[in-house]
mmCIF file of C-alpha atoms and ligand atoms in Angstrom:
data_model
loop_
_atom_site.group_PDB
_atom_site.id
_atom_site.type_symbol
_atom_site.label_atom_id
_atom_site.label_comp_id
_atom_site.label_asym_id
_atom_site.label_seq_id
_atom_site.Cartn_x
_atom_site.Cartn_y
_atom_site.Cartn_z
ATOM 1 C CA UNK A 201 -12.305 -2.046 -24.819
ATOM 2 C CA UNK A 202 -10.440 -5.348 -24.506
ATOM 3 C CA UNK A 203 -13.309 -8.015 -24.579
ATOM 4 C CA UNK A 204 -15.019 -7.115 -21.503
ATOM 5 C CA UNK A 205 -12.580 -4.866 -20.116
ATOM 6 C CA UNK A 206 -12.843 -1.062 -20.181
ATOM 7 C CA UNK A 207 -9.237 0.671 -20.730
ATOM 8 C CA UNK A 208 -10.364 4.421 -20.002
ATOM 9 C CA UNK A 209 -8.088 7.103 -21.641
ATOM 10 C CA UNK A 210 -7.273 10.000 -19.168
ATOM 11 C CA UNK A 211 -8.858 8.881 -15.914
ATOM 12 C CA UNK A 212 -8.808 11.151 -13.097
ATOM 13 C CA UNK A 213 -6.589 9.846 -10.239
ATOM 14 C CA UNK A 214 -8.040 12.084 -7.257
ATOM 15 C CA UNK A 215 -10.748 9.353 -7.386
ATOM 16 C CA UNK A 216 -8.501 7.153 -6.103
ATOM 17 C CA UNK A 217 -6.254 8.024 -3.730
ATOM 18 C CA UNK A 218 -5.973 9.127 -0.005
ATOM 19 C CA UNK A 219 -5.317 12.754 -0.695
ATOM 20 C CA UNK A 220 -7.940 12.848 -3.405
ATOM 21 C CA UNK A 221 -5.160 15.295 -5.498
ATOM 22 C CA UNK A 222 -3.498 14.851 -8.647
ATOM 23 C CA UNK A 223 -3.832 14.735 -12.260
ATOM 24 C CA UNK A 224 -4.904 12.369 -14.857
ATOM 25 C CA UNK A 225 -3.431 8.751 -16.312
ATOM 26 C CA UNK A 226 -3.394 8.490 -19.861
ATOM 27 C CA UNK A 227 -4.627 5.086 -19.414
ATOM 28 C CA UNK A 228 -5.974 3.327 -16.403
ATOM 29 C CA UNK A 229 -7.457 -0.375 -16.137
ATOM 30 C CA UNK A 230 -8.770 -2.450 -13.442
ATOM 31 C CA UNK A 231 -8.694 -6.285 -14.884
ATOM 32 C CA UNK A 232 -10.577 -8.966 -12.179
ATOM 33 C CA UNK A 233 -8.407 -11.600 -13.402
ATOM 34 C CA UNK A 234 -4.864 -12.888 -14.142
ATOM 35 C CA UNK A 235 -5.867 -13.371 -17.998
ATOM 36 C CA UNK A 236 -7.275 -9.770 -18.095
ATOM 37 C CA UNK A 237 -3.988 -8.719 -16.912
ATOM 38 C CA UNK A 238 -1.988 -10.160 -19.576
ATOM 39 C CA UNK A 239 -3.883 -9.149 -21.993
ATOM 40 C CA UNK A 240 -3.819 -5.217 -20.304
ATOM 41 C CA UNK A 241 0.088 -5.313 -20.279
ATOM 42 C CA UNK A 242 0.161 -6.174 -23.778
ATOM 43 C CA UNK A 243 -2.037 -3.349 -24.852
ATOM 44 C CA UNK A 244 0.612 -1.554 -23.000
ATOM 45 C CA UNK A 245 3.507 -3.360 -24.817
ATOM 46 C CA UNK A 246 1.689 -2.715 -28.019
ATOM 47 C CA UNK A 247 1.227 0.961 -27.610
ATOM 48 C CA UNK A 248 5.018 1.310 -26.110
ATOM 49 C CA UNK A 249 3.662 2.720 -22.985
ATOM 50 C CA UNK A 250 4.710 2.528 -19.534
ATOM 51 C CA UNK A 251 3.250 0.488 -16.833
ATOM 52 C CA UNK A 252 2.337 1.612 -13.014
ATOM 53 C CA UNK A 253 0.662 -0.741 -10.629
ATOM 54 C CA UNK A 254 -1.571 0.284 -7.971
ATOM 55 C CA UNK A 255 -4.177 -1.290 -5.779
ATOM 56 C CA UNK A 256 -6.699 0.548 -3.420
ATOM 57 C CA UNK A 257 -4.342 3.726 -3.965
ATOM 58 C CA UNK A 258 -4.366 4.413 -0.167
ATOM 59 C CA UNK A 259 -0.523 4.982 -0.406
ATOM 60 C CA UNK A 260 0.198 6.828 -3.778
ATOM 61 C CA UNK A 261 0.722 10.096 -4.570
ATOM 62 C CA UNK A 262 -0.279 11.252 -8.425
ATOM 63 C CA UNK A 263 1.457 14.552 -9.529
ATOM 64 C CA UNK A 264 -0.226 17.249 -10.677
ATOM 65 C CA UNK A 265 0.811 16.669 -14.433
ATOM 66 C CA UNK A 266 -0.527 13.383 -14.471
ATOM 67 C CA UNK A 267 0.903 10.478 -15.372
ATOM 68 C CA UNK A 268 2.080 9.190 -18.938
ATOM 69 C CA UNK A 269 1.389 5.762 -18.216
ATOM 70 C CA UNK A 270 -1.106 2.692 -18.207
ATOM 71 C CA UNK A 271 -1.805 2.569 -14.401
ATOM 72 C CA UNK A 272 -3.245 -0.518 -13.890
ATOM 73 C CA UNK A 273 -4.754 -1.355 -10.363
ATOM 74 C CA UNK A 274 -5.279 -4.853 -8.800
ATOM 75 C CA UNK A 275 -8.060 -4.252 -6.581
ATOM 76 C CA UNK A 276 -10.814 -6.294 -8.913
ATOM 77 C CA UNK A 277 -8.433 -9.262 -8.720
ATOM 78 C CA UNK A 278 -10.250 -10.954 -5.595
ATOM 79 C CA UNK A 279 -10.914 -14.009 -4.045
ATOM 80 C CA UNK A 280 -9.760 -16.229 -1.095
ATOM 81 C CA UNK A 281 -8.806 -19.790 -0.699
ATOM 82 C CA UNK A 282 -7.932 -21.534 1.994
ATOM 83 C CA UNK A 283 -6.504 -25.117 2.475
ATOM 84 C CA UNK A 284 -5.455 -25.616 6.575
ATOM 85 C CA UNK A 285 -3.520 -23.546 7.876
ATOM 86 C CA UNK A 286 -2.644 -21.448 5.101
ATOM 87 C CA UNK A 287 -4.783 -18.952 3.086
ATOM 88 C CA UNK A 288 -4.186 -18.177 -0.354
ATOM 89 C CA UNK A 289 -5.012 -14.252 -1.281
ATOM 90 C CA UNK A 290 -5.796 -12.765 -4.535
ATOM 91 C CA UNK A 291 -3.990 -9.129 -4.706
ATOM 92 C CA UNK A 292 -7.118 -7.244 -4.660
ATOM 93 C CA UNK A 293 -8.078 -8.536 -1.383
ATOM 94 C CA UNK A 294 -8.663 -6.115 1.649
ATOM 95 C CA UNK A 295 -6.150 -7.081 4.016
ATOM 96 C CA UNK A 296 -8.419 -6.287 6.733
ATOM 97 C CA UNK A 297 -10.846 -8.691 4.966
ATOM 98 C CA UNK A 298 -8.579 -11.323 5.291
ATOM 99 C CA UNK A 299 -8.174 -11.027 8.754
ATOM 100 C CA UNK A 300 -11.582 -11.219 9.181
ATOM 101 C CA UNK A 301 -11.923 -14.299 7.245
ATOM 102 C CA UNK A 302 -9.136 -15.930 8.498
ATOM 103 C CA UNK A 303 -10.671 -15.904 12.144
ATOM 104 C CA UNK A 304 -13.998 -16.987 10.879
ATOM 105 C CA UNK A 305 -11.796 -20.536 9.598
ATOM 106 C CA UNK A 306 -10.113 -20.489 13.370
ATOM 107 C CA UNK A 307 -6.849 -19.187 11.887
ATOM 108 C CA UNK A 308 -5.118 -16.495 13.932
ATOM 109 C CA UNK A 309 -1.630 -14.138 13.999
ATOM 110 C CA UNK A 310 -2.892 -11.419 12.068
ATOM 111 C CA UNK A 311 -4.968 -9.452 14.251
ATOM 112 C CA UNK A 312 -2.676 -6.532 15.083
ATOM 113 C CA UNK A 313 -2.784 -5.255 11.070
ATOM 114 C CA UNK A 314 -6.218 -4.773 11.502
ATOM 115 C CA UNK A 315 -7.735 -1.363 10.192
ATOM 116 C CA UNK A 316 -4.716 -0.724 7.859
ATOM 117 C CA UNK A 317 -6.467 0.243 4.742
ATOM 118 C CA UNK A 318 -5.852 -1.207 0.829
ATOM 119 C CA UNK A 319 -5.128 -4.516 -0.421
ATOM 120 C CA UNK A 320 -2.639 -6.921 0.349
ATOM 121 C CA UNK A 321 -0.909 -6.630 -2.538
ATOM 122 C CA UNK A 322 -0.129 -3.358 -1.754
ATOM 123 C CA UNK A 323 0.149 -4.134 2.120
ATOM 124 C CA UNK A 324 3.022 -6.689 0.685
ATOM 125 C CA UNK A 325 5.012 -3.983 -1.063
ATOM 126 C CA UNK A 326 6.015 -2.291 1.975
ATOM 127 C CA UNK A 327 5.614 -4.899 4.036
ATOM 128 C CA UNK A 328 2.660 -3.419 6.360
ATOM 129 C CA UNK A 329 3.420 -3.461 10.106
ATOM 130 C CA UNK A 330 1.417 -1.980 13.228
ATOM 131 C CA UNK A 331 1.505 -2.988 17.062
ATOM 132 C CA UNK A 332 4.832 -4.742 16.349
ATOM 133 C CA UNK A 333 3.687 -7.325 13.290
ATOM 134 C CA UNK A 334 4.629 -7.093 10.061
ATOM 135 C CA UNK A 335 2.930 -8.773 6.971
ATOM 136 C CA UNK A 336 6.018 -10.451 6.635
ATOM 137 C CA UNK A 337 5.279 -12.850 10.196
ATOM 138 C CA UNK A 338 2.727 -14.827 7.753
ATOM 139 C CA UNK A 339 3.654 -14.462 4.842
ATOM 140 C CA UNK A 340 4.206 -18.199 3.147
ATOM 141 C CA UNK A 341 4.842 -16.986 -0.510
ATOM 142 C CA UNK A 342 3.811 -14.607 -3.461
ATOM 143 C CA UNK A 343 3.277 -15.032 -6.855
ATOM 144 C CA UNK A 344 4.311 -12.791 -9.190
ATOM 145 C CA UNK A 345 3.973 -11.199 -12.823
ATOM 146 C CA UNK A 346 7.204 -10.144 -14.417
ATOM 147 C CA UNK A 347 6.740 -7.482 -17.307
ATOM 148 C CA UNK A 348 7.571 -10.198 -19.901
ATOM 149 C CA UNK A 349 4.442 -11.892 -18.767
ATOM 150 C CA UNK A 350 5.984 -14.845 -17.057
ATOM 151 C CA UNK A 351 4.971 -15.926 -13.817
ATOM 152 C CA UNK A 352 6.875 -16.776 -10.663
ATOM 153 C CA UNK A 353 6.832 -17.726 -7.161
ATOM 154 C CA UNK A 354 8.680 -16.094 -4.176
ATOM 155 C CA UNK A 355 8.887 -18.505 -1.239
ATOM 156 C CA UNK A 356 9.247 -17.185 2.050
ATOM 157 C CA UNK A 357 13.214 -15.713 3.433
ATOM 158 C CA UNK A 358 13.425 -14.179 6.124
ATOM 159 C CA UNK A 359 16.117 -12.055 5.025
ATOM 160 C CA UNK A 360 14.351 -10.828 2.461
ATOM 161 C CA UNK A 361 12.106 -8.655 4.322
ATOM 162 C CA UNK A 362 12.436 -5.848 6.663
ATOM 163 C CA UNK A 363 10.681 -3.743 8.414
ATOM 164 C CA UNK A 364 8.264 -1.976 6.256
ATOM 165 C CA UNK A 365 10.802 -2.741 3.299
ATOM 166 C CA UNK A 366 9.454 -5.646 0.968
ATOM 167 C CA UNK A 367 11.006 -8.868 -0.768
ATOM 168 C CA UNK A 368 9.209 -7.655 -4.253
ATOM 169 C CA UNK A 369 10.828 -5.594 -6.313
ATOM 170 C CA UNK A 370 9.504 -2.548 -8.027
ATOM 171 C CA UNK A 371 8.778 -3.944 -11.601
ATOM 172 C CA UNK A 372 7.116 -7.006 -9.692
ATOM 173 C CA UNK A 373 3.229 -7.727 -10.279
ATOM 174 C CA UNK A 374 1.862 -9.353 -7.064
ATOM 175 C CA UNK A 375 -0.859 -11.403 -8.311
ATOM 176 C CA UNK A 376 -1.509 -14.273 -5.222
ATOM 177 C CA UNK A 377 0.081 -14.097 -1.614
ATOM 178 C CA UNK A 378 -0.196 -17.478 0.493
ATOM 179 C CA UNK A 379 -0.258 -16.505 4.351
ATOM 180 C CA UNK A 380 0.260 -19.072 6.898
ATOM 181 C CA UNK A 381 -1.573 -18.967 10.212
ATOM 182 C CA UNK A 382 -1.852 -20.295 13.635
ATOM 183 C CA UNK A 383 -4.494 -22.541 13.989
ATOM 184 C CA UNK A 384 -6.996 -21.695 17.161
ATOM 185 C CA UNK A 385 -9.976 -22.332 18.757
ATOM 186 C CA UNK A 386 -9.983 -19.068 20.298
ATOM 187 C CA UNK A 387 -11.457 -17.148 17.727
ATOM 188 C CA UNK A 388 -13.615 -15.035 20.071
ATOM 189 C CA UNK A 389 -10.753 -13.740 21.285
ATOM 190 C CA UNK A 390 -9.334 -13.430 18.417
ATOM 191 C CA UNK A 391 -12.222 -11.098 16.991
ATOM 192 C CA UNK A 392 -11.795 -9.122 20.622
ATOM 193 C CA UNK A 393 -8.517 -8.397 19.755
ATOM 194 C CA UNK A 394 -8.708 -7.134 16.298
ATOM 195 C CA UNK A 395 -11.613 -5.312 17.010
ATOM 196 C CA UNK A 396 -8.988 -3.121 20.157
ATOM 197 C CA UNK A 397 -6.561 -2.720 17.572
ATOM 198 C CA UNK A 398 -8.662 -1.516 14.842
ATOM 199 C CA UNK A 399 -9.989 1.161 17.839
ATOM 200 C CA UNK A 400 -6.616 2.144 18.640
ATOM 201 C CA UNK A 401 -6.016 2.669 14.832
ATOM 202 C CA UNK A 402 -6.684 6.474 14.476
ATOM 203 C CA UNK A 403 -7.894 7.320 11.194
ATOM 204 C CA UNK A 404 -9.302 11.045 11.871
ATOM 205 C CA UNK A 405 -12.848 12.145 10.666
ATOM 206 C CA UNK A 406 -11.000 13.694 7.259
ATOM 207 C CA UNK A 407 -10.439 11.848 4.203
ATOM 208 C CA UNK A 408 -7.706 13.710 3.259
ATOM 209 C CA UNK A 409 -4.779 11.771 5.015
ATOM 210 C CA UNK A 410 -2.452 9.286 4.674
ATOM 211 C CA UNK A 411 -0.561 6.792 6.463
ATOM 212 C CA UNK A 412 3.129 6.894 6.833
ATOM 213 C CA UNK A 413 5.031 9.311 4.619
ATOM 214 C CA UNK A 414 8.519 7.655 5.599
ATOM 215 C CA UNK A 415 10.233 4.474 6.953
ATOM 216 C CA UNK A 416 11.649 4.316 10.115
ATOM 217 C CA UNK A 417 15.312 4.397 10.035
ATOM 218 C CA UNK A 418 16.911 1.231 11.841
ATOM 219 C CA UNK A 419 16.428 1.665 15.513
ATOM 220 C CA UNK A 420 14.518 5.271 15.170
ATOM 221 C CA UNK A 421 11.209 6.565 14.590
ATOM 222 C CA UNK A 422 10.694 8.904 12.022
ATOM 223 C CA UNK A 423 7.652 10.443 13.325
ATOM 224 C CA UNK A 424 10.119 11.648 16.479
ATOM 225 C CA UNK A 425 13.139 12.851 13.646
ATOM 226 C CA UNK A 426 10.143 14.965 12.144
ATOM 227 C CA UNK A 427 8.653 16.321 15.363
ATOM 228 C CA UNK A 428 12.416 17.338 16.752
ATOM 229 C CA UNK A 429 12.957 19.211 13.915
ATOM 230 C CA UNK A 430 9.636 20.756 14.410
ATOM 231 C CA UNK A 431 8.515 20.694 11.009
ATOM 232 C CA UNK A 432 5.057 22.028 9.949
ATOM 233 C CA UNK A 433 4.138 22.872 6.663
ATOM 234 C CA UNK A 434 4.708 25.851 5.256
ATOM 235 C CA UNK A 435 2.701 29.283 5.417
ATOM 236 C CA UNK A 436 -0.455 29.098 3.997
ATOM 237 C CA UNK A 437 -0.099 25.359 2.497
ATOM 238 C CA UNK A 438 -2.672 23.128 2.203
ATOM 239 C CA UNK A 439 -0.413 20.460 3.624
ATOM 240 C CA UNK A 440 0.619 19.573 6.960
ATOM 241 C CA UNK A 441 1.933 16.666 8.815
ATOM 242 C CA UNK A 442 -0.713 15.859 11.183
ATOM 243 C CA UNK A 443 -0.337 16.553 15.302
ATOM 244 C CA UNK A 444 -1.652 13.359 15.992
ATOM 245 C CA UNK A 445 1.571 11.528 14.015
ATOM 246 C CA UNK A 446 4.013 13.533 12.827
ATOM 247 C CA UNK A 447 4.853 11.146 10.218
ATOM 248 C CA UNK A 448 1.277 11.432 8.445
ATOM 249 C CA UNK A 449 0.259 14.462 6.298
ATOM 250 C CA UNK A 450 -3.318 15.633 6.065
ATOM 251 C CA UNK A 451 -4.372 17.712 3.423
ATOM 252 C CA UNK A 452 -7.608 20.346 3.543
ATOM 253 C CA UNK A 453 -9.810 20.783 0.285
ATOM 254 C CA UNK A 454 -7.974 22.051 -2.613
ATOM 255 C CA UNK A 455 -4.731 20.878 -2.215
ATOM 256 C CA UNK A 456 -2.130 19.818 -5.005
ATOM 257 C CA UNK A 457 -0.194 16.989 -5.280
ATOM 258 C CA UNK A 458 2.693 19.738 -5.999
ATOM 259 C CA UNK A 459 2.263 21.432 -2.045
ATOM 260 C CA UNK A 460 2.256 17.685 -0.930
ATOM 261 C CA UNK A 461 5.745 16.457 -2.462
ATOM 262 C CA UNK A 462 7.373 20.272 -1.938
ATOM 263 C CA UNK A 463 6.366 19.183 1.961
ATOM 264 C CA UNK A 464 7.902 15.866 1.949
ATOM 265 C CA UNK A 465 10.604 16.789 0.096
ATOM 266 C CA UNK A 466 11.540 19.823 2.740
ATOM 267 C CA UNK A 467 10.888 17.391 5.391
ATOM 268 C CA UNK A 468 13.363 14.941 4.283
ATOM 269 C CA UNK A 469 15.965 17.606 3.439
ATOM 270 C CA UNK A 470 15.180 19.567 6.931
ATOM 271 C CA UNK A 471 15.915 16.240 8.938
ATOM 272 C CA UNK A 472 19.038 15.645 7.183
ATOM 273 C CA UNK A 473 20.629 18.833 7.734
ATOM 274 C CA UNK A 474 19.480 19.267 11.197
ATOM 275 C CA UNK A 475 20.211 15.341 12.191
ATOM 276 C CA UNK A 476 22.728 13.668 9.534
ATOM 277 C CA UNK A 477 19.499 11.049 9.106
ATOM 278 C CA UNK A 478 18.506 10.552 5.050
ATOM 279 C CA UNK A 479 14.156 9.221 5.662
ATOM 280 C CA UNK A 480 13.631 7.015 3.056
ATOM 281 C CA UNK A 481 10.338 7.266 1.687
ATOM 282 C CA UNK A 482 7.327 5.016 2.557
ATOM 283 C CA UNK A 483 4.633 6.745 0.262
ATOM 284 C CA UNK A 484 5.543 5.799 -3.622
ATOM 285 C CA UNK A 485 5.725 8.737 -5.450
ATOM 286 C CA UNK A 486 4.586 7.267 -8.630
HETATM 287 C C1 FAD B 96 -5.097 6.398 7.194
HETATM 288 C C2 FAD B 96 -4.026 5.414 6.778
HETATM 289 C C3 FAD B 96 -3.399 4.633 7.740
HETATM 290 C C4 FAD B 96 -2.400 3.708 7.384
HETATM 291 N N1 FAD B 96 -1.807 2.950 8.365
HETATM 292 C C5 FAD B 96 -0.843 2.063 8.053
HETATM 293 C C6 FAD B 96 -0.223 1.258 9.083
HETATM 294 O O1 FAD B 96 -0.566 1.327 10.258
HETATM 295 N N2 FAD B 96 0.767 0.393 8.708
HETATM 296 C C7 FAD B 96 1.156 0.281 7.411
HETATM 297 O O2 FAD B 96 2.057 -0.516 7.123
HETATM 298 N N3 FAD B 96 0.593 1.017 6.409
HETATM 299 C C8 FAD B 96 -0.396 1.909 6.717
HETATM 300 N N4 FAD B 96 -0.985 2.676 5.720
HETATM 301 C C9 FAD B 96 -0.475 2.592 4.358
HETATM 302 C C10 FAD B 96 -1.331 1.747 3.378
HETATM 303 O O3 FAD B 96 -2.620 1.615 3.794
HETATM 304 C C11 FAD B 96 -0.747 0.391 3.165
HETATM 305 O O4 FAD B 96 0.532 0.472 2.642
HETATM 306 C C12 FAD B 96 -1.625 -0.398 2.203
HETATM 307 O O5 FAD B 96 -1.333 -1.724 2.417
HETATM 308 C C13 FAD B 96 -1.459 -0.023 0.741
HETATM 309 O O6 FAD B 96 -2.380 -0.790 -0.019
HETATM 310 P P1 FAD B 96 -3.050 -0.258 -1.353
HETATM 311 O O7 FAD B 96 -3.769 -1.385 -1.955
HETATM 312 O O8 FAD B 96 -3.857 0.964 -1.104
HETATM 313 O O9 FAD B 96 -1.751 0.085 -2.212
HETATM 314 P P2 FAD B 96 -1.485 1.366 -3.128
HETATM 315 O O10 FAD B 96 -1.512 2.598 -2.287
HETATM 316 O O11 FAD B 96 -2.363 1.333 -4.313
HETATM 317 O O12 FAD B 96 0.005 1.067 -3.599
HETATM 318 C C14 FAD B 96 1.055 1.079 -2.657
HETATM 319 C C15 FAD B 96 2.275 0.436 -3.309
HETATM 320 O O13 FAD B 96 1.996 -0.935 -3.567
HETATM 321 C C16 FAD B 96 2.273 -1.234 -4.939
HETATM 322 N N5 FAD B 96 1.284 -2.258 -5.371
HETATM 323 C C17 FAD B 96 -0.050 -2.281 -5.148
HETATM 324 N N6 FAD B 96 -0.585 -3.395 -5.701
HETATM 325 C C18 FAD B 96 0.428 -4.078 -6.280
HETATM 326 C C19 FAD B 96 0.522 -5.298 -7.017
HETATM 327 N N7 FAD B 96 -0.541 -6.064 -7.278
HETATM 328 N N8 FAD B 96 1.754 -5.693 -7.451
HETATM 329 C C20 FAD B 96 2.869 -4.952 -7.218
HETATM 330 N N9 FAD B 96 2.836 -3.782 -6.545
HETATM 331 C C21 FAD B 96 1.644 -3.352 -6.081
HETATM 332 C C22 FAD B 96 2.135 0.081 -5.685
HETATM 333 O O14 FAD B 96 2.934 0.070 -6.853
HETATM 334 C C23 FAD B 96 2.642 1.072 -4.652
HETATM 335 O O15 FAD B 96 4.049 1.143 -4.718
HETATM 336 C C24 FAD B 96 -2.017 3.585 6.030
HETATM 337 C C25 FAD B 96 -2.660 4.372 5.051
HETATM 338 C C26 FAD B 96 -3.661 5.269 5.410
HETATM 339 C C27 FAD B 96 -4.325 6.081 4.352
#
């Protein structure tokens, strides 16, 4: 216990994430402010332990050993402000929360991310894209946490982001992202819109899947590399990238976290023998 925060020891991470597999964290933590933070990553720096961030854990994958770590996730760290144009996000806000609110205060430009599950923290760290927008259209700037406990601010460049690739680096603790938005009258529309694209977003009637397993190499799609080299998983796995986006795995009951990797790991080896093309991976492997 740290004051009012619960540090469990050996929490199960198939509670968390989108393929419900994996082992345990020696330590996990979920602080609902920036000062319970700080005072989680010195227990951390106290023990000598290593730190992993997570939010919603929609994009993780745990291995089956577990993890020798303090994983910490950002997802109680919530709350909204916004000041004209511009709203100001804590990280464990849903992004498709903020899209809502953001049309509610006539502010619009986000509407195609909407459906794309997990925080905007974590959104930010790949730099979340769908129907041709990426986070990185409204993004203003981000605070963040280095592992010395200073904070700083990122403004926005655009040359810092790509697509699906992030301006924050890996060691980086998101803790605020400032979006700017159009200001419009036309929220109804607005609310139409988001409400086609979160239709259009498949997210099939299993809980077991994940969103994409690899960037898209400049110019390409990786779903298409995958689907030329017609990869499938292998005989008898629990694992298999999905026919409805060859880029997304979906997992039935009882899979490991050990069939998942071996499948993206053949996958990216596969598509580099047969096409010359390294995938580099979306899903963090933590
Ligand atoms: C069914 C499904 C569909 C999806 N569709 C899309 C899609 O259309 N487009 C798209 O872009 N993504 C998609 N995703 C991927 C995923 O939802 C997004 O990447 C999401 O934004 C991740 O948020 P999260 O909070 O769950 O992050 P997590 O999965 O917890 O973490 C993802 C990464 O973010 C880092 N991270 C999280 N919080 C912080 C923080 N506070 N500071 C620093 N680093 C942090 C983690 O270290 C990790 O590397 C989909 C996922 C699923 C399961």
């Amino acid at each position: 216990m740290l004051g009012e925060l619960l540090i469990t020891e050996n929490y199960p991470m198939k509670r968390l994430n989108s393929f419900s597999a994996g082992g345990s964290a020696r330590y996990y933590a979920q602080p609902r402010s920036i000062a319970e933070l700080m005072s989680v990553l010195e227990f951390a720096y106290r023990k000598g332990i290593a730190v992993e961030i997570i939010g919603g854990g929609t994009h993780i994958l745990v291995p089956d050993e577990g993890i020798d770590a303090l994983v910490i996730s950002t997802k109680d760290m919530r709350g909204m402000t916004i000041r004209g144009d511009l709203i100001t996000a804590s990280p464990g806000e849903m992004l498709d929360n903020i899209i809502n609110i953001a049309i509610e205060h006539n502010l619009i430009g986000m509407e195609e991310l909407g459906g794309i599950p997990g925080t905007v923290a974590g959104a930010m760290t790949i730099n979340a894209s769908a129907n041709g927008k990426s986070l990185s259209d409204v993004f203003f700037y981000g605070d963040y946490l280095t592992i010395d406990g200073k904070i700083h601010r990122r403004p926005y460049y655009s040359d810092s982001f790509r697509k699906q690739g992030s301006a924050f680096g890996s060691t980086e603790i998101i803790i605020g992202v400032a979006l700017r938005l159009q200001p419009s009258k036309a929220t109804a529309e607005a609310r139409l819109r988001k409400e086609k694209y979160v239709e259009k977003f498949f997210i099939p009637p299993c809980p077991r899947y994940s969103g994409q397993i690899f960037k898209d190499p400049e110019g390409m799609s990786a779903a298409e590399l995958i689907s030329k080299c017609y990869l499938t998983g292998e005989n008898g796995s629990k694992a298999e990238f999905s026919e409805y986006d060859s880029n997304c795995i979906f997992t039935y009951p009882g899979c490991t976290a050990d069939e998942i990797k071996s499948l993206i790991l053949h996958t990216r080896d596969s598509v580099l023998e047969k096409t010359g093309i390294r995938l580099e991976l979306s899903l963090d492997i933590l």
